[in-house]
Amino acid sequence: MTDITVPNMGESVTEATIAKWFKKVGDAVAADEVLAELETDKVTVEVPAPQAGVLTAIAVNEGGSVAPGSVIGSIEVGAGATAAKPPEAPKPAAEAKPVPPKPEAATAAPAEAKPSGPAVDRIVAETGIDLSKVEASGKDGRHTKGDVLAALDAVASQVKAGAEAPAPHAPRPTTEREQRVKMTRLRATIAKRLKEAQNTAAMLTTYNEADMTEIMALRKQHQDGFEKRHGVRIGFMSFFVKACVAALKEIPAVNAEIDGDDIIYKNYYDIGVAVGTDKGLVVPVLRDADTKGFADIEKGIAELGAKAREGKLKIEDMQGATFTISNGGVYGSLMSSPILNAPQSGVLGMHKIQDRPIALNGQVVIRPMMYLALSYDHRMVDGKEAVTFLVRVKEALENPVRLLLEV
Amino acid sequence: MAGPYDVVVIGGGPGGYNAAIRAGQLGLKAACIEKRASGGAVAFGGTCLNVGCIPSKALLHASQRYEEAQKHFAGLGIKATVELDLPGMMGHKEKTVDQLVKGVAFLLKKNKVDPYFGTGRIVSAGKVEVTGADGKTEILETKNIVIATGSEVTPLPGVTIDEKTIVSSTGILSLAEVPKRLVVIGAGVIGLELGSVWRRLGAEVTCVEFLDRIVPGVDAEIAKDFQRILTRQGITFRLSSKVTKADTGANGVSVTIEPAKGGAAETLETDVLLVCIGRRPYIEGLGAKEAGVKVDARGRVETDGHGRTSVPGIWVIGDVTTGPMLAHKAEDEAMAVAELIAGKAGHVNYDVIPSVVYTWPEVASVGKTEEEVKAAGIAYKVGKFPFTANARAKTIAEKDGSVKVIADARTDRVLGCHIVGPEAGNLIMEVAVAMEFGASSEDIVRTCHAHPTLPEAVRQAAMAVDNRATQM
C-alpha cells in the first residue's frame, strides 16, 4: 500500500484545501493520473497518483485542510487489474488502518476527526469553531479544551482589535432565498490580505488623468509591423509598465517596503500585473521589467494572463513584486482607488479610456482620456513624491517618446 | 565468556525484570542478573516483590480484614468472634510472594531472557561480570547494559538495625509476635503502612517524624486530613521531632527523641523500633563510577531524561536514578529503555505518575499538588468532594476522606488530583488517564460514571471545579 501525500507547493506554502477528488475509493488509477486538486492561497495544485493501483482510502475530504507531506489517502499497489475491487473488502480496509477510509465524502466535515473529548465537543457545538483551524496540543494530535479556548480567545481579541475575523458564534441560519457557500481559500486569502493592507498602511490615493491620443496613434501606426516582427500585439500595458518603471526610478520610495523600523529600497523592478480570473483576482509578477523592451513586456504579460486563467500559475509566479498595476478599465471602471498589495508601497490603477471634452490650448476638444489613480503608503511615500510619480506617468503616457529618450 | 547479548540488565526488580522481558519481546537477546536468593534459588522481583510492596500489601489486606471483622462487622449486623493467627497471616504473605517470584522467573523464561544468579559488576561499557554465590565469575559481553540495582534502606546515625527489635521495612514484615508497643521513625509511606498493619493487630503505635507534617510530597490539605484519620484510628504522632539514639535493653528499646529545632530530650520505651526514614540508591560494588558513569551528590545515577547515562551503551532505570522511588515508575522506564535500545520510540511522562499510600483509607495522588501549582504561579481552581456525600461510600460504611481536583483556571486542564478515601489507589487511575490525554475537568464531568460507585466522587469533585457539584 502506498500513501498519497500532499506535494511540496513552494517554500511559503504551509496549508492547502482539498478542492476536489477526481477519484473515489475503489477506483482504479494509473500512475501519475490526477487524483485530486488542492487549492492553496493562490494556485491550484494537482496531486498525481504515486503508483498504479486502486484508491483504497481517502483520509481528507473535499474542503479539508492539509499541509505539504501530509497523507490524504492511500493506494493499494498492483491491484490495478481488478479495478472493481470493492473498497469494503476486508483486507484493504484492515491495511488502510493508518488512514481510515471515509467513503461518505459528502460535506465539508472537519477532516482529521480524531476524538478530542467531550468538553471540546461541547464547545464546538456551542460556538461552531472549526477544529481544523485550531492547533492541537494533546496526545496524538488531539485538541484539548485549552487549545480550543485559546483559539476562541484569539478570535475574540482579533475582533476587539477591529480585525475582520468572524465572531465565534454559531453560523446564522440561512433562509430559502439565501445560499451559504464556503469561501475558497483564494477568496479567503484575498479578503485577509486586502484587510491587512488597509489595517497596516497609511493608505492614500492621488488621482490624475492622461490623454491617450499619442499612444493610440502610435499603436495604430505600428501595430501591423510590431505584430509581424514580434508575434504579439502591442497593447497599453507595455506603455504603462515602461512609464511606471521610469517613474519608480525617479521616486524610489514608491518601489520600497517597510520592514520593522527600516525602509527597504529595491533596485529591481518586478511589476505585479493584476489579472482577473473566474475565481478572483491574482497578481502574477513580470520580472525585471526595466530590462525588457515593449515586445518582451507584452509577451510576458500575455503568458502570465493565460496561465492565470488556466489556473496554472505557480506560487513563485506571484511572489515578490515591488509595485503593482491594476486595470479596472477592462471591466469599464471610470475611477477607483486601488488597495495596496502589502508590503508594497504603491499601486497604480488604470481605468477605462473614454472620449471626453477637455480644454486644450484654450479650445474645447474631445480626447480619449483615462483617469489614473496611485494609492500609496503615506508612511514612507510623501505626498509630493506620490503626486510627482503620477505626473511622471501621465507625462510619459501623453508623450510616449519620452520613454524612448528616457526624459 | 557468554554472549554477546543485546542487553544485560543488572537487577531483577520491577524495573529490571520488565526491561529484560520487554527486550525479549522486541527480539533482543537479553539477560537479567539477580543476586537475591530465596531457599537457595534466585529470587527475582526485587525489593518490591520480596520485601516491599507485595508482602506489605498482603499484610495490609489481611490486617484490615481482621480489624473490620473485629470492629466494623457489628455495625453491619454481623456478630462474630475473631482471633488473630499471626503465623497464618504470615503464611498468606509468604505464599503470595512465593507465587509471584516464580511468576517472574516464568515470564523471563517465556520471553527468552537468560537469568543469571549472582552479583553483577560493570567491567566496562559492553562487559559485565557476574559473581555467583560460590565465588565463580563469568563475563557477559553485551551491546547495552541496563543498571536496575534499585535502592536500599537509609540508615539512621545512632540507631543500629538488627532486624529483631530494631527493624527496617524488611524485618517489620516478619515479626514473630505482635509487639505491645511499636515506635516508627519516619511518617512516610512505608512507616504509615506498616505502622497501620501492627496497630490493627494490636500494637500501640507512635510515629516520630522530623518534619512538621506526615507523608511529605502529598498535597498538604489531604495530608492533614489523612493525619486526622490515622490519629483517630489510634496512631500517635510526634512531629517536628528527631531521634538521636536507640538503646536496646532487656525490656525492649529506649528511643531518645528531641524537638527538631533543638530542646529537651525525652525517651520513648518500645518493644520494636521501625526505622524507615527513606531509601537511597544502591550502586555499591557495581563498578558504575569506575566505568565513568556519572552519579549526582545524592548518589543517584544521572540520566539524559531518557535512561541514558553519561556512558554510551549504559542505561539506568528505577530507584537508582532520579525521580520518585516507585515500582511503576521503574516499570515505565524499563519499557521505555528497552524500546529505545530496540530503536523504537520509548517515553515516560514524569508529569503523570500516580502514587498511592496503601493504608485504610488509602491516599492517592497524580500530578501537581496545590502547593506546587501555587509555587509555579499558575492560576488554578480546586474542586473538592467528601466521601460522606457519596452514596456508595455510605453503603459500605466508609465516610472518611475526600477527592480534590486541581485544574488550570484558564484552560481547565486537570493539573492534579489528590484523594484520601476508600480505594483511592484505584480511583486515581481515571484521572491519570485523563491527564495523559490532556483532559479538562469538564472532560471528566462529561464522562458518564456508573451509579452508585466511588468514582462518582471523582466526577463530583471535577464538577466542583466549576462550582457545579450536583450532589452536595
PDB file of N, CA and C in Angstrom, chain A residues 116-120 122 137 139 142 144-146 149-150 153, chain B residues 410-413 436-444 446-447:
ATOM      1  N   SER A 116     -11.604  14.236  20.455  1.00  0.00           N
ATOM      2  CA  SER A 116     -10.816  15.081  21.336  1.00  0.00           C
ATOM      3  C   SER A 116     -11.368  15.142  22.738  1.00  0.00           C
ATOM      4  N   GLY A 117     -12.506  14.575  22.971  1.00  0.00           N
ATOM      5  CA  GLY A 117     -13.063  14.606  24.311  1.00  0.00           C
ATOM      6  C   GLY A 117     -14.333  15.416  24.361  1.00  0.00           C
ATOM      7  N   PRO A 118     -15.144  15.123  25.369  1.00  0.00           N
ATOM      8  CA  PRO A 118     -16.482  15.717  25.415  1.00  0.00           C
ATOM      9  C   PRO A 118     -16.492  17.231  25.633  1.00  0.00           C
ATOM     10  N   ALA A 119     -15.505  17.767  26.348  1.00  0.00           N
ATOM     11  CA  ALA A 119     -15.516  19.211  26.583  1.00  0.00           C
ATOM     12  C   ALA A 119     -15.304  19.965  25.274  1.00  0.00           C
ATOM     13  N   VAL A 120     -14.379  19.454  24.460  1.00  0.00           N
ATOM     14  CA  VAL A 120     -14.136  20.077  23.155  1.00  0.00           C
ATOM     15  C   VAL A 120     -15.389  19.958  22.289  1.00  0.00           C
ATOM     16  N   ARG A 122     -18.412  19.860  23.221  1.00  0.00           N
ATOM     17  CA  ARG A 122     -19.408  20.815  23.713  1.00  0.00           C
ATOM     18  C   ARG A 122     -19.118  22.222  23.173  1.00  0.00           C
ATOM     19  N   SER A 137      -2.680  20.364  20.868  1.00  0.00           N
ATOM     20  CA  SER A 137      -1.505  20.090  21.693  1.00  0.00           C
ATOM     21  C   SER A 137      -1.623  18.765  22.439  1.00  0.00           C
ATOM     22  N   LYS A 139      -2.444  14.539  23.163  1.00  0.00           N
ATOM     23  CA  LYS A 139      -1.806  13.301  22.739  1.00  0.00           C
ATOM     24  C   LYS A 139      -2.240  12.939  21.317  1.00  0.00           C
ATOM     25  N   ARG A 142      -4.575  15.370  19.352  1.00  0.00           N
ATOM     26  CA  ARG A 142      -5.937  15.686  19.785  1.00  0.00           C
ATOM     27  C   ARG A 142      -6.020  17.108  20.304  1.00  0.00           C
ATOM     28  N   THR A 144      -7.159  19.769  23.039  1.00  0.00           N
ATOM     29  CA  THR A 144      -7.570  19.858  24.430  1.00  0.00           C
ATOM     30  C   THR A 144      -8.542  21.030  24.555  1.00  0.00           C
ATOM     31  N   LYS A 145      -9.266  21.048  25.677  1.00  0.00           N
ATOM     32  CA  LYS A 145     -10.180  22.164  25.910  1.00  0.00           C
ATOM     33  C   LYS A 145      -9.401  23.477  25.880  1.00  0.00           C
ATOM     34  N   GLY A 146      -8.176  23.447  26.451  1.00  0.00           N
ATOM     35  CA  GLY A 146      -7.342  24.647  26.472  1.00  0.00           C
ATOM     36  C   GLY A 146      -7.012  25.142  25.074  1.00  0.00           C
ATOM     37  N   LEU A 149     -10.167  26.840  23.762  1.00  0.00           N
ATOM     38  CA  LEU A 149     -10.426  28.104  24.461  1.00  0.00           C
ATOM     39  C   LEU A 149      -9.434  29.172  23.998  1.00  0.00           C
ATOM     40  N   ALA A 150      -8.169  28.768  23.812  1.00  0.00           N
ATOM     41  CA  ALA A 150      -7.154  29.725  23.361  1.00  0.00           C
ATOM     42  C   ALA A 150      -7.505  30.245  21.969  1.00  0.00           C
ATOM     43  N   ASP A 153     -10.239  32.683  22.275  1.00  0.00           N
ATOM     44  CA  ASP A 153      -9.684  33.936  22.813  1.00  0.00           C
ATOM     45  C   ASP A 153      -9.027  34.747  21.712  1.00  0.00           C
TER      46      ASP A 153
ATOM     47  N   ARG B 410      -7.592  28.827  33.461  1.00  0.00           N
ATOM     48  CA  ARG B 410      -7.881  29.335  32.130  1.00  0.00           C
ATOM     49  C   ARG B 410      -8.280  28.210  31.164  1.00  0.00           C
ATOM     50  N   THR B 411      -7.458  27.144  31.132  1.00  0.00           N
ATOM     51  CA  THR B 411      -7.700  26.089  30.144  1.00  0.00           C
ATOM     52  C   THR B 411      -8.555  24.956  30.692  1.00  0.00           C
ATOM     53  N   ASP B 412      -8.731  24.907  32.010  1.00  0.00           N
ATOM     54  CA  ASP B 412      -9.497  23.857  32.679  1.00  0.00           C
ATOM     55  C   ASP B 412      -8.783  22.499  32.648  1.00  0.00           C
ATOM     56  N   ARG B 413      -7.549  22.480  32.140  1.00  0.00           N
ATOM     57  CA  ARG B 413      -6.789  21.229  32.104  1.00  0.00           C
ATOM     58  C   ARG B 413      -6.560  20.729  33.530  1.00  0.00           C
ATOM     59  N   GLU B 436      -3.144  12.088  31.067  1.00  0.00           N
ATOM     60  CA  GLU B 436      -2.269  11.642  29.985  1.00  0.00           C
ATOM     61  C   GLU B 436      -2.780  12.181  28.643  1.00  0.00           C
ATOM     62  N   PHE B 437      -4.096  12.347  28.548  1.00  0.00           N
ATOM     63  CA  PHE B 437      -4.685  12.856  27.315  1.00  0.00           C
ATOM     64  C   PHE B 437      -4.957  14.358  27.382  1.00  0.00           C
ATOM     65  N   GLY B 438      -4.386  15.025  28.389  1.00  0.00           N
ATOM     66  CA  GLY B 438      -4.554  16.479  28.469  1.00  0.00           C
ATOM     67  C   GLY B 438      -5.987  16.902  28.714  1.00  0.00           C
ATOM     68  N   ALA B 439      -6.753  16.059  29.397  1.00  0.00           N
ATOM     69  CA  ALA B 439      -8.178  16.339  29.567  1.00  0.00           C
ATOM     70  C   ALA B 439      -8.416  17.500  30.530  1.00  0.00           C
ATOM     71  N   SER B 440      -9.590  18.109  30.375  1.00  0.00           N
ATOM     72  CA  SER B 440     -10.021  19.167  31.273  1.00  0.00           C
ATOM     73  C   SER B 440     -10.893  18.537  32.359  1.00  0.00           C
ATOM     74  N   SER B 441     -11.164  19.312  33.408  1.00  0.00           N
ATOM     75  CA  SER B 441     -12.064  18.788  34.445  1.00  0.00           C
ATOM     76  C   SER B 441     -13.439  18.537  33.833  1.00  0.00           C
ATOM     77  N   GLU B 442     -13.793  19.376  32.862  1.00  0.00           N
ATOM     78  CA  GLU B 442     -15.086  19.198  32.196  1.00  0.00           C
ATOM     79  C   GLU B 442     -15.151  17.867  31.450  1.00  0.00           C
ATOM     80  N   ASP B 443     -14.012  17.428  30.912  1.00  0.00           N
ATOM     81  CA  ASP B 443     -13.998  16.137  30.220  1.00  0.00           C
ATOM     82  C   ASP B 443     -14.371  15.014  31.184  1.00  0.00           C
ATOM     83  N   ILE B 444     -13.887  15.113  32.424  1.00  0.00           N
ATOM     84  CA  ILE B 444     -14.233  14.095  33.425  1.00  0.00           C
ATOM     85  C   ILE B 444     -15.720  14.200  33.756  1.00  0.00           C
ATOM     86  N   ARG B 446     -18.066  15.253  31.882  1.00  0.00           N
ATOM     87  CA  ARG B 446     -18.895  14.817  30.753  1.00  0.00           C
ATOM     88  C   ARG B 446     -18.703  13.351  30.397  1.00  0.00           C
ATOM     89  N   THR B 447     -17.984  12.631  31.233  1.00  0.00           N
ATOM     90  CA  THR B 447     -17.853  11.188  31.041  1.00  0.00           C
ATOM     91  C   THR B 447     -18.814  10.506  32.018  1.00  0.00           C
TER      92      THR B 447
END
